[in-house]
Short mmCIF file of C-alpha atoms and ligand atoms in Angstrom, two decimals:
data_model
loop_
_atom_site.label_atom_id
_atom_site.label_comp_id
_atom_site.label_asym_id
_atom_site.label_seq_id
_atom_site.Cartn_x
_atom_site.Cartn_y
_atom_site.Cartn_z
CA MET A 1 79.93 69.63 26.95
CA THR A 2 82.16 72.58 28.23
CA ALA A 3 82.89 73.59 31.86
CA ALA A 4 79.78 75.76 33.26
CA ASP A 5 79.96 78.66 35.69
CA LEU A 6 76.60 78.03 37.69
CA VAL A 7 75.27 74.80 38.18
CA VAL A 8 72.06 73.41 39.17
CA VAL A 9 72.05 69.93 40.24
CA ALA A 10 68.68 68.97 41.69
CA ASN A 11 67.07 64.88 42.64
CA ARG A 12 64.99 65.77 38.24
CA LEU A 13 65.76 66.90 35.62
CA PRO A 14 64.18 69.98 33.93
CA VAL A 15 63.26 67.32 31.49
CA ASP A 16 61.14 63.95 31.22
CA ARG A 17 61.81 61.18 28.25
CA ILE A 18 59.66 60.19 26.08
CA VAL A 19 60.80 57.08 23.94
CA GLY A 20 59.84 57.47 20.24
CA PRO A 21 57.55 56.22 17.69
CA ASP A 22 61.34 55.18 16.31
CA GLY A 23 62.80 53.72 19.67
CA THR A 24 65.43 57.42 19.47
CA ASP A 25 64.67 59.54 22.29
CA GLU A 26 62.57 63.05 22.49
CA TRP A 27 62.84 65.10 25.53
CA ARG A 28 59.88 67.40 27.11
CA THR A 29 60.79 70.47 29.17
CA SER A 30 58.21 68.71 32.75
CA PRO A 31 56.93 71.55 33.87
CA GLY A 32 58.52 73.15 36.89
CA GLY A 33 58.89 76.91 38.43
CA LEU A 34 62.33 75.85 39.59
CA VAL A 35 62.68 75.54 35.79
CA ALA A 36 60.97 79.04 34.67
CA ALA A 37 63.29 80.40 37.91
CA LEU A 38 66.38 79.78 36.74
CA GLU A 39 66.29 79.58 33.49
CA PRO A 40 67.27 83.03 31.85
CA THR A 41 70.43 82.61 34.64
CA MET A 42 70.94 79.86 33.13
CA ARG A 43 71.32 81.21 29.90
CA ALA A 44 73.08 84.04 30.77
CA ALA A 45 75.65 82.50 32.83
CA HIS A 46 76.60 79.36 30.10
CA GLY A 47 75.01 77.26 32.69
CA ALA A 48 75.02 73.16 34.00
CA TRP A 49 71.26 70.89 35.40
CA VAL A 50 72.93 67.32 37.72
CA GLY A 51 69.42 65.78 38.18
CA TRP A 52 68.43 62.43 37.68
CA PRO A 53 66.38 60.81 33.86
CA GLY A 54 62.86 60.35 36.14
CA GLN A 55 63.59 56.79 34.63
CA ALA A 56 65.32 53.78 36.07
CA ASP A 57 68.34 51.48 34.55
CA VAL A 58 68.99 54.06 31.97
CA GLU A 59 72.04 55.65 31.67
CA ILE A 60 71.79 58.64 28.82
CA GLU A 61 74.96 60.73 28.19
CA PRO A 62 75.69 65.07 29.08
CA PHE A 63 73.72 66.78 26.21
CA THR A 64 72.11 70.14 26.02
CA PHE A 65 69.00 71.39 25.18
CA ASP A 66 66.81 74.43 24.53
CA GLY A 67 70.11 76.18 25.60
CA ILE A 68 71.21 74.93 29.36
CA ASP A 69 73.56 71.62 29.69
CA LEU A 70 71.56 68.52 30.85
CA VAL A 71 74.24 66.85 32.49
CA PRO A 72 71.59 62.81 33.97
CA VAL A 73 72.62 61.22 36.88
CA SER A 74 71.05 57.64 36.49
CA LEU A 75 69.36 55.73 39.22
CA SER A 76 69.52 51.49 39.46
CA ALA A 77 66.04 50.76 40.27
CA ASP A 78 67.34 49.28 43.77
CA GLU A 79 68.12 53.06 44.32
CA VAL A 80 65.01 54.01 42.82
CA ALA A 81 63.05 52.24 46.23
CA GLU A 82 66.27 53.34 48.98
CA TYR A 83 67.08 55.96 47.91
CA TYR A 84 64.15 58.26 45.97
CA GLU A 85 61.44 56.49 47.66
CA GLY A 86 62.81 55.43 51.15
CA PHE A 87 65.13 57.27 52.35
CA SER A 88 63.60 61.12 50.51
CA ASN A 89 60.54 59.69 50.55
CA ASP A 90 59.67 57.76 53.89
CA THR A 91 62.01 59.49 55.69
CA ILE A 92 62.63 63.02 55.28
CA TRP A 93 59.86 63.90 53.93
CA PRO A 94 56.99 62.32 57.02
CA LEU A 95 60.16 63.31 60.34
CA TYR A 96 60.53 67.39 58.62
CA HIS A 97 56.53 67.79 58.39
CA ASP A 98 56.64 67.20 61.68
CA VAL A 99 56.50 63.34 61.71
CA ILE A 100 52.06 63.60 60.45
CA ALA A 101 52.88 60.42 59.77
CA PRO A 102 55.65 57.79 60.92
CA PRO A 103 58.35 58.49 59.38
CA GLN A 104 60.70 54.74 58.90
CA PHE A 105 64.16 55.05 59.37
CA HIS A 106 66.53 51.64 57.74
CA ARG A 107 69.76 51.70 57.92
CA GLU A 108 69.74 50.29 54.08
CA TRP A 109 67.29 53.52 52.87
CA TRP A 110 70.69 55.58 54.06
CA ASP A 111 73.56 54.17 53.29
CA ALA A 112 71.62 54.84 49.46
CA TYR A 113 71.47 58.54 50.12
CA VAL A 114 74.96 58.72 50.86
CA ALA A 115 75.65 56.61 47.57
CA VAL A 116 73.64 58.28 45.15
CA ASN A 117 74.23 61.86 47.41
CA ARG A 118 78.46 61.36 46.06
CA ARG A 119 77.36 60.60 42.11
CA PHE A 120 74.93 64.12 42.09
CA ALA A 121 78.14 65.14 43.44
CA GLU A 122 81.15 63.98 41.64
CA ALA A 123 78.51 64.94 38.46
CA ALA A 124 78.36 68.27 39.92
CA ALA A 125 81.98 68.57 40.29
CA SER A 126 83.38 67.12 36.96
CA VAL A 127 80.77 70.47 35.63
CA VAL A 128 81.46 72.71 37.68
CA ALA A 129 84.32 75.80 35.73
CA GLU A 130 87.14 76.83 38.35
CA ASN A 131 85.61 79.36 40.95
CA GLY A 132 81.90 78.62 39.41
CA THR A 133 78.73 78.08 41.91
CA VAL A 134 77.20 75.07 42.23
CA TRP A 135 73.30 75.70 43.78
CA VAL A 136 71.57 72.15 45.46
CA HIS A 137 68.05 72.33 46.15
CA ASP A 138 66.19 70.33 48.32
CA TYR A 139 66.11 67.49 51.26
CA GLN A 140 67.04 64.60 49.08
CA LEU A 141 70.67 66.07 47.80
CA GLN A 142 71.10 67.15 51.83
CA LEU A 143 74.65 65.61 51.65
CA VAL A 144 75.33 66.82 48.32
CA PRO A 145 77.06 70.29 48.98
CA GLN A 146 79.76 69.12 51.64
CA LEU A 147 80.29 66.41 48.72
CA VAL A 148 81.30 69.13 46.49
CA ARG A 149 83.06 70.48 48.95
CA GLU A 150 85.02 67.52 49.43
CA LEU A 151 86.17 67.89 45.26
CA ARG A 152 86.33 71.61 44.60
CA PRO A 153 87.53 73.56 46.77
CA ASP A 154 88.25 76.17 44.41
CA VAL A 155 83.50 76.42 43.74
CA THR A 156 81.06 78.54 45.65
CA ILE A 157 77.72 76.23 47.28
CA GLY A 158 74.33 77.34 47.75
CA TYR A 159 71.32 74.52 49.38
CA PHE A 160 67.84 75.96 49.06
CA HIS A 161 65.70 73.34 51.13
CA HIS A 162 61.68 73.86 49.84
CA ILE A 163 60.76 71.83 52.51
CA PRO A 164 60.08 73.32 56.23
CA PHE A 165 63.15 71.97 58.64
CA PRO A 166 61.62 70.43 61.51
CA ALA A 167 61.91 71.52 65.86
CA HIS A 168 65.03 70.64 67.49
CA GLY A 169 62.70 67.88 69.49
CA LEU A 170 62.23 66.35 66.62
CA TYR A 171 64.87 67.03 64.23
CA ALA A 172 66.62 64.56 67.36
CA GLN A 173 64.72 61.87 65.98
CA LEU A 174 66.87 61.05 62.35
CA PRO A 175 69.80 58.93 63.65
CA TRP A 176 71.54 60.21 60.74
CA ARG A 177 71.18 63.74 62.33
CA ASP A 178 74.90 65.56 62.60
CA GLN A 179 76.09 64.02 59.74
CA VAL A 180 73.08 65.57 57.70
CA LEU A 181 73.53 68.52 59.46
CA ARG A 182 78.14 68.35 58.69
CA GLY A 183 76.12 67.89 54.51
CA LEU A 184 74.75 71.12 54.67
CA LEU A 185 77.13 73.10 55.90
CA GLY A 186 79.29 72.31 53.00
CA ALA A 187 77.13 75.28 51.99
CA ASP A 188 77.97 79.17 51.30
CA VAL A 189 74.52 79.68 51.33
CA ILE A 190 71.33 77.65 52.92
CA GLY A 191 68.22 78.53 52.59
CA PHE A 192 64.79 78.36 53.92
CA GLN A 193 61.78 78.62 53.14
CA ARG A 194 60.95 80.89 56.94
CA ALA A 195 62.30 82.73 58.82
CA GLN A 196 61.19 79.43 61.95
CA ASP A 197 62.53 76.82 59.08
CA ALA A 198 65.93 79.06 59.29
CA THR A 199 65.58 79.43 63.07
CA TYR A 200 64.97 75.64 63.66
CA PHE A 201 68.36 74.64 62.19
CA LEU A 202 70.90 76.85 63.64
CA THR A 203 69.53 76.13 67.11
CA ALA A 204 70.21 72.18 65.59
CA VAL A 205 73.22 73.06 64.80
CA ARG A 206 74.59 74.83 67.81
CA ARG A 207 73.33 71.72 69.93
CA ARG A 208 74.31 69.14 67.77
CA LEU A 209 77.62 70.60 66.95
CA ARG A 210 78.46 73.18 69.86
CA HIS A 211 79.07 75.74 67.03
CA ASP A 212 79.49 79.49 67.06
CA VAL A 213 75.95 81.23 65.40
CA LYS A 214 76.04 84.91 64.83
CA GLY A 215 72.38 86.00 63.43
CA ALA A 216 72.75 83.99 60.46
CA ALA A 217 76.10 83.13 60.28
CA ILE A 218 78.03 79.97 61.28
CA ALA A 219 81.71 78.92 61.73
CA VAL A 220 82.10 76.91 60.57
CA PRO A 221 85.12 74.93 60.99
CA SER A 222 87.91 74.56 58.23
CA GLY A 223 90.55 72.77 59.16
CA PRO A 224 93.03 72.96 62.74
CA GLY A 225 92.31 76.36 64.22
CA GLU A 226 89.80 77.40 61.41
CA THR A 227 86.79 78.27 60.02
CA ARG A 228 84.69 79.33 57.68
CA THR A 229 81.62 81.65 57.27
CA ALA A 230 77.76 79.37 56.23
CA ILE A 231 74.90 81.38 56.08
CA ALA A 232 71.35 80.52 57.09
CA LYS A 233 68.45 82.45 57.01
CA ALA A 234 65.07 82.61 54.61
CA PHE A 235 64.55 82.75 50.50
CA PRO A 236 61.36 82.59 50.12
CA ILE A 237 60.00 81.27 47.11
CA SER A 238 57.03 82.49 44.64
CA ILE A 239 55.88 81.24 41.63
CA ASP A 240 56.70 82.91 37.89
CA THR A 241 53.30 84.95 37.82
CA SER A 242 53.74 85.97 34.15
CA PRO A 243 52.16 83.12 32.43
CA TYR A 244 49.42 83.21 35.16
CA LEU A 245 48.21 86.15 34.52
CA GLU A 246 48.75 85.60 30.57
CA LEU A 247 46.52 82.99 30.62
CA ALA A 248 43.77 84.13 33.10
CA ALA A 249 43.46 87.50 30.84
CA ARG A 250 42.72 85.03 28.61
CA PRO A 251 39.70 84.95 26.81
CA GLU A 252 39.38 81.02 25.97
CA VAL A 253 40.71 80.01 29.80
CA ARG A 254 38.23 82.91 30.43
CA ALA A 255 35.43 80.77 28.61
CA ARG A 256 36.14 77.34 29.98
CA ALA A 257 35.80 78.46 33.01
CA ALA A 258 32.39 79.37 32.90
CA GLU A 259 32.09 76.41 31.57
CA ILE A 260 33.06 74.31 34.62
CA ARG A 261 30.42 76.64 36.45
CA ALA A 262 28.00 75.67 34.33
CA SER A 263 29.11 72.36 34.24
CA LEU A 264 28.30 72.02 38.00
CA GLY A 265 24.57 73.84 37.90
CA ASN A 266 25.84 77.41 38.12
CA PRO A 267 25.94 77.34 42.36
CA ALA A 268 26.56 80.16 44.38
CA HIS A 269 29.64 78.96 46.09
CA ILE A 270 32.93 76.87 44.33
CA LEU A 271 35.11 76.36 46.23
CA LEU A 272 38.38 74.64 45.74
CA GLY A 273 41.65 72.54 47.03
CA VAL A 274 44.58 72.13 44.96
CA ASP A 275 47.43 69.90 46.32
CA ARG A 276 48.76 66.15 45.04
CA LEU A 277 47.32 63.19 46.84
CA ASP A 278 49.68 64.12 49.80
CA TYR A 279 49.11 63.05 53.83
CA THR A 280 50.34 67.22 54.17
CA LYS A 281 48.10 68.77 52.18
CA GLY A 282 45.73 68.57 55.36
CA ILE A 283 42.29 66.57 52.24
CA ARG A 284 40.82 64.71 54.43
CA HIS A 285 41.26 68.13 57.29
CA ARG A 286 38.98 70.39 54.77
CA ILE A 287 36.91 67.73 53.20
CA LYS A 288 35.76 67.18 57.21
CA ALA A 289 34.67 70.13 57.49
CA TYR A 290 32.97 70.47 54.37
CA GLY A 291 30.98 67.38 54.87
CA GLU A 292 29.92 68.85 58.75
CA LEU A 293 28.25 71.84 57.37
CA LEU A 294 25.96 70.02 54.89
CA ASP A 295 25.33 67.87 57.31
CA GLU A 296 24.73 70.84 59.64
CA GLY A 297 22.67 72.70 56.70
CA ARG A 298 24.81 75.66 57.07
CA LEU A 299 25.71 74.66 53.73
CA ARG A 300 23.04 73.45 51.07
CA VAL A 301 23.86 71.12 47.86
CA GLU A 302 22.21 73.21 45.96
CA ASP A 303 24.21 75.90 46.27
CA ALA A 304 27.78 74.61 47.51
CA THR A 305 30.09 72.68 45.45
CA LEU A 306 33.70 71.48 46.93
CA ILE A 307 35.86 71.15 43.27
CA GLN A 308 39.07 68.53 45.21
CA VAL A 309 41.97 67.87 42.28
CA ALA A 310 44.28 65.03 44.76
CA SER A 311 46.62 65.25 41.92
CA PRO A 312 48.35 61.45 41.76
CA SER A 313 51.71 60.88 44.13
CA ARG A 314 54.52 58.47 45.21
CA GLU A 315 52.59 55.67 44.42
CA ARG A 316 54.10 52.80 45.44
CA VAL A 317 54.94 54.57 49.51
CA ASP A 318 52.49 53.78 51.92
CA ALA A 319 51.14 55.56 53.68
CA TYR A 320 50.16 57.46 50.40
CA VAL A 321 47.94 54.01 49.47
CA HIS A 322 46.42 54.50 52.39
CA LEU A 323 46.00 58.35 52.21
CA ARG A 324 43.74 57.48 49.44
CA ASP A 325 41.67 54.95 50.60
CA GLU A 326 40.31 57.20 53.47
CA ILE A 327 40.13 60.45 51.09
CA GLU A 328 38.28 58.36 48.42
CA LEU A 329 35.96 56.48 51.36
CA SER A 330 35.56 59.93 52.92
CA VAL A 331 34.72 61.56 49.59
CA GLY A 332 32.55 58.88 48.46
CA ARG A 333 30.09 58.78 52.41
CA ILE A 334 29.68 62.63 51.86
CA ASN A 335 28.77 62.25 48.21
CA GLY A 336 26.80 59.37 49.00
CA ASP A 337 24.61 61.31 51.77
CA ASN A 338 24.35 64.41 50.14
CA ASP A 339 24.34 64.33 46.14
CA THR A 340 21.46 65.46 44.12
CA PHE A 341 21.55 64.54 40.35
CA GLY A 342 21.34 67.90 39.58
CA HIS A 343 24.05 68.81 42.53
CA THR A 344 27.42 66.91 43.64
CA ALA A 345 28.94 67.82 47.27
CA ILE A 346 32.55 66.99 46.21
CA ARG A 347 33.63 66.79 42.43
CA TYR A 348 36.64 64.33 43.00
CA LEU A 349 39.47 64.13 41.00
CA HIS A 350 42.50 62.23 40.74
CA GLN A 351 44.28 63.45 38.05
CA GLY A 352 46.76 65.76 36.68
CA TYR A 353 45.58 68.82 34.82
CA PRO A 354 47.82 71.14 32.55
CA ARG A 355 48.28 74.77 33.18
CA GLU A 356 45.46 75.86 31.42
CA GLU A 357 42.76 73.71 32.80
CA MET A 358 44.21 74.57 36.85
CA VAL A 359 43.99 78.37 35.60
CA ALA A 360 40.03 77.57 34.80
CA LEU A 361 39.86 76.08 37.85
CA TYR A 362 41.18 78.64 39.77
CA LEU A 363 39.51 81.53 37.61
CA ALA A 364 35.92 79.17 38.41
CA ALA A 365 36.24 78.83 42.65
CA ASP A 366 34.94 81.58 44.26
CA VAL A 367 36.64 80.21 47.69
CA MET A 368 40.71 78.48 47.46
CA LEU A 369 41.45 76.50 50.51
CA VAL A 370 44.49 76.04 51.33
CA THR A 371 44.28 73.54 54.38
CA ALA A 372 47.86 72.52 54.68
CA LEU A 373 48.97 70.72 57.71
CA ARG A 374 52.09 71.78 56.77
CA ASP A 375 53.90 73.54 53.54
CA GLY A 376 57.30 74.86 53.50
CA MET A 377 55.59 77.24 51.19
CA ASN A 378 52.93 75.62 48.96
CA LEU A 379 52.75 77.52 45.80
CA VAL A 380 48.71 76.34 44.76
CA ALA A 381 48.13 79.78 47.28
CA LYS A 382 50.29 82.10 44.79
CA GLU A 383 48.93 80.93 42.23
CA TYR A 384 44.61 81.00 42.73
CA VAL A 385 46.10 84.66 43.79
CA ALA A 386 47.99 86.38 40.04
CA THR A 387 45.30 84.54 38.27
CA ARG A 388 42.44 87.33 40.20
CA VAL A 389 42.27 89.40 37.92
CA ASP A 390 39.39 91.23 39.20
CA ASN A 391 39.80 91.32 42.68
CA ARG A 392 37.30 88.28 43.34
CA GLY A 393 38.12 85.74 45.51
CA VAL A 394 38.54 84.68 48.96
CA LEU A 395 42.00 82.71 50.35
CA VAL A 396 41.59 79.96 52.76
CA LEU A 397 45.08 80.17 53.97
CA SER A 398 46.63 77.72 56.98
CA GLU A 399 48.84 78.91 59.17
CA PHE A 400 51.24 76.16 58.97
CA THR A 401 52.38 76.79 55.67
CA GLY A 402 55.16 79.39 54.13
CA ALA A 403 52.78 81.08 52.39
CA ALA A 404 51.24 82.48 55.02
CA ASP A 405 54.48 84.27 56.29
CA GLU A 406 53.50 85.96 53.28
CA LEU A 407 49.88 86.47 52.16
CA ARG A 408 48.44 88.46 55.21
CA GLN A 409 45.41 89.27 54.23
CA ALA A 410 44.42 85.58 53.65
CA VAL A 411 41.76 84.29 56.13
CA ARG A 412 43.88 81.96 58.21
CA VAL A 413 43.21 78.30 60.19
CA ASN A 414 44.82 76.35 61.27
CA PRO A 415 44.01 72.84 60.62
CA HIS A 416 43.37 70.63 62.44
CA ASP A 417 41.12 73.05 64.70
CA ILE A 418 37.44 71.46 62.84
CA GLU A 419 35.39 73.74 64.23
CA GLY A 420 37.75 76.55 63.44
CA LEU A 421 37.38 75.02 59.33
CA LYS A 422 33.98 75.68 59.28
CA ASP A 423 33.88 79.33 60.54
CA ALA A 424 36.86 80.30 58.48
CA ILE A 425 35.03 78.43 55.30
CA MET A 426 31.51 79.79 55.85
CA GLU A 427 33.36 84.19 56.69
CA ALA A 428 35.26 83.22 52.89
CA VAL A 429 31.62 81.65 52.03
CA GLN A 430 29.36 85.06 52.69
CA MET A 431 32.28 88.15 52.74
CA THR A 432 31.64 90.95 50.66
CA PRO A 433 32.78 91.47 47.72
CA ARG A 434 33.89 94.91 48.27
CA GLU A 435 36.41 93.10 51.32
CA GLN A 436 36.83 90.23 48.77
CA ALA A 437 38.55 93.21 46.87
CA ARG A 438 40.30 95.06 49.60
CA ARG A 439 42.22 92.36 50.99
CA MET A 440 42.70 90.64 46.60
CA ARG A 441 44.59 93.39 45.84
CA ALA A 442 46.75 93.00 49.07
CA LEU A 443 46.98 89.98 47.78
CA ARG A 444 48.06 89.96 44.59
CA LYS A 445 50.90 92.86 44.90
CA ARG A 446 52.90 91.04 47.36
CA VAL A 447 52.86 87.90 44.46
CA ILE A 448 53.56 90.73 41.92
CA GLU A 449 56.74 92.47 43.79
CA ASN A 450 58.15 89.41 44.82
CA ASP A 451 57.74 86.93 41.59
CA VAL A 452 60.56 83.71 41.69
CA ASP A 453 63.33 85.83 39.56
CA ALA A 454 62.63 87.59 43.19
CA TRP A 455 63.78 84.57 44.65
CA SER A 456 66.37 83.57 42.63
CA SER A 457 67.67 87.24 42.93
CA SER A 458 68.56 87.30 46.22
CA PHE A 459 69.49 83.71 46.94
CA LEU A 460 72.07 84.29 43.79
CA GLY A 461 73.07 87.59 44.92
CA ALA A 462 73.80 86.31 48.30
CA LEU A 463 75.80 83.76 46.88
CA ALA A 464 78.13 85.97 44.62
CA ALA A 465 78.45 88.03 48.23
CA ALA A 466 80.00 84.53 49.18
CA ARG A 467 82.07 83.97 46.29
CA GLU A 468 83.62 88.05 47.47
CA GLY A 469 83.82 87.21 50.97
CA LYS A 470 85.86 84.18 49.81
CA ARG A 471 88.29 86.25 47.53
CA ALA A 472 89.24 89.04 50.13
C1 LIG B 1 57.48 71.25 47.24
C2 LIG B 1 56.79 71.92 48.19
C3 LIG B 1 56.58 74.26 47.80
C4 LIG B 1 49.43 70.21 41.16
N1 LIG B 1 48.99 69.07 40.71
C5 LIG B 1 48.45 69.29 39.15
C6 LIG B 1 50.01 70.70 39.17
N2 LIG B 1 50.29 71.04 39.99
C7 LIG B 1 51.14 72.01 40.23
C8 LIG B 1 50.61 73.73 41.49
C9 LIG B 1 51.71 73.70 42.03
C10 LIG B 1 52.38 72.74 42.02
O1 LIG B 1 52.31 71.35 41.05
C11 LIG B 1 52.30 72.19 43.78
O2 LIG B 1 53.37 73.19 44.49
P1 LIG B 1 53.21 73.41 45.48
O3 LIG B 1 54.26 74.79 46.16
O4 LIG B 1 51.81 73.65 46.06
O5 LIG B 1 53.92 72.10 46.87
P2 LIG B 1 54.68 71.36 45.71
O6 LIG B 1 54.13 69.98 45.21
O7 LIG B 1 54.57 70.25 48.07
O8 LIG B 1 56.17 71.61 46.87
C12 LIG B 1 56.16 73.55 48.89
C13 LIG B 1 57.71 73.97 47.10
O9 LIG B 1 58.21 72.79 47.05
C14 LIG B 1 58.72 74.43 46.27
O10 LIG B 1 59.20 75.38 47.36
O11 LIG B 1 55.63 75.34 47.97
O12 LIG B 1 56.13 73.54 49.82
O13 LIG B 1 56.21 70.84 49.08
O14 LIG B 1 53.05 74.72 41.09
O15 LIG B 1 50.44 74.07 40.42
N3 LIG B 1 50.59 71.78 37.84
C15 LIG B 1 48.99 70.88 36.44
N4 LIG B 1 48.43 69.85 36.74
C16 LIG B 1 47.91 69.32 38.07
O16 LIG B 1 47.28 68.46 38.00
N5 LIG B 1 49.62 71.35 35.06
#
């Protein structure tokens, strides 16, 4: 494997390992926006991707798949428990999502996080070409930018943060708050979803480390009396719209959408939620509001069905086990109180689906409910909009998502306000086709114009400018 000009570092490799019938390894591309977004650039730039293959205790040599060099980082079962399920998903995830669930702080988890971040950094440093670029992704790898810089001062380093960055009062709870800031500041460009996230980060840098900050530029000490510049700003991520547009136009997918509606008894209104089963997504709030609308007779079970896809996620983390129980209890109660033999209030699916089926669901839904309590961006909102090729349908969107900054024509909600959420659902259900089309046209224009290519080009453009700045 030759040195790579562009190295992406992410927790997961963009492929899944399947052991074939004869015991040999087979690999399948894992469907994800990130790989689709970066594939063309990776191929053109001779790229490599550093990541965990998704299974504990397996050592896999670097290999090339579909034109991209893949560099697997192995994790032991203890490291998966402490670095991934522990520090990443039970410390950083809840803390950065405004402590919706209480973050757990454990020193052993932090030690595992440091050790694993070092391993990712070493792998990246060993494959990047001289004066190349390393692009680190997300909250599992916040120390990697600085660790790469120590090993390879010649390279340009970017970091993109996919989840929110919290306000300083919350961030300050983190026992390792200064180490994490220093880890991130190893990057030349630090990207966030929203302007607000970048502002919170800049405030933390100013208040904790006392670095000079001017606009988006941070003066980071780089030696006695010397500083270098790191830029922290928003680069809102988006989706690869082409497969959504293509699937939404396919006759068999449209037929499947009609079949889904028919199988529910052709109610006048189909509402849809699609989320990983996660406490940040506001699934309980959505179900509560919908249940009350049925109780109060503002909606009738003969006229409305809520489809809730809750794809399985992080099932070994306690908070997720409890959340699942709570959701399933409320769904059972609401259905028990309201269902008839021919109609169901909530069709709840704790399953993952192929993309074709997801698009059929989007096409079947009159109203999409995105009620996250906190969400970096929320790509589901953008996917729904992209598929609505006939300009029908209504997006109800929480103001606590990154998507709310861009998708201004959605029906906006504060999901904590159950009465407000109920009114928003009724507004969506009763919206005239003309008003739906007016809003949907504007939403679709935004998503199609600012797709994931625009996102990766603008981030890589900022990195190229940083590289030029270094040479100057
Ligand atoms: C993180 C941030 C940010 C879900 N169930 C199925 C399925 N999905 C797909 C959706 C969508 C993706 O998973 C979920 O993306 P989101 O953006 O909604 O949320 P997170 O997973 O929390 O992602 C988030 C994102 O990173 C990107 O930066 O927007 O804020 O939390 O694409 O369609 N896809 C299929 N079957 C399923 O059952 N095929």
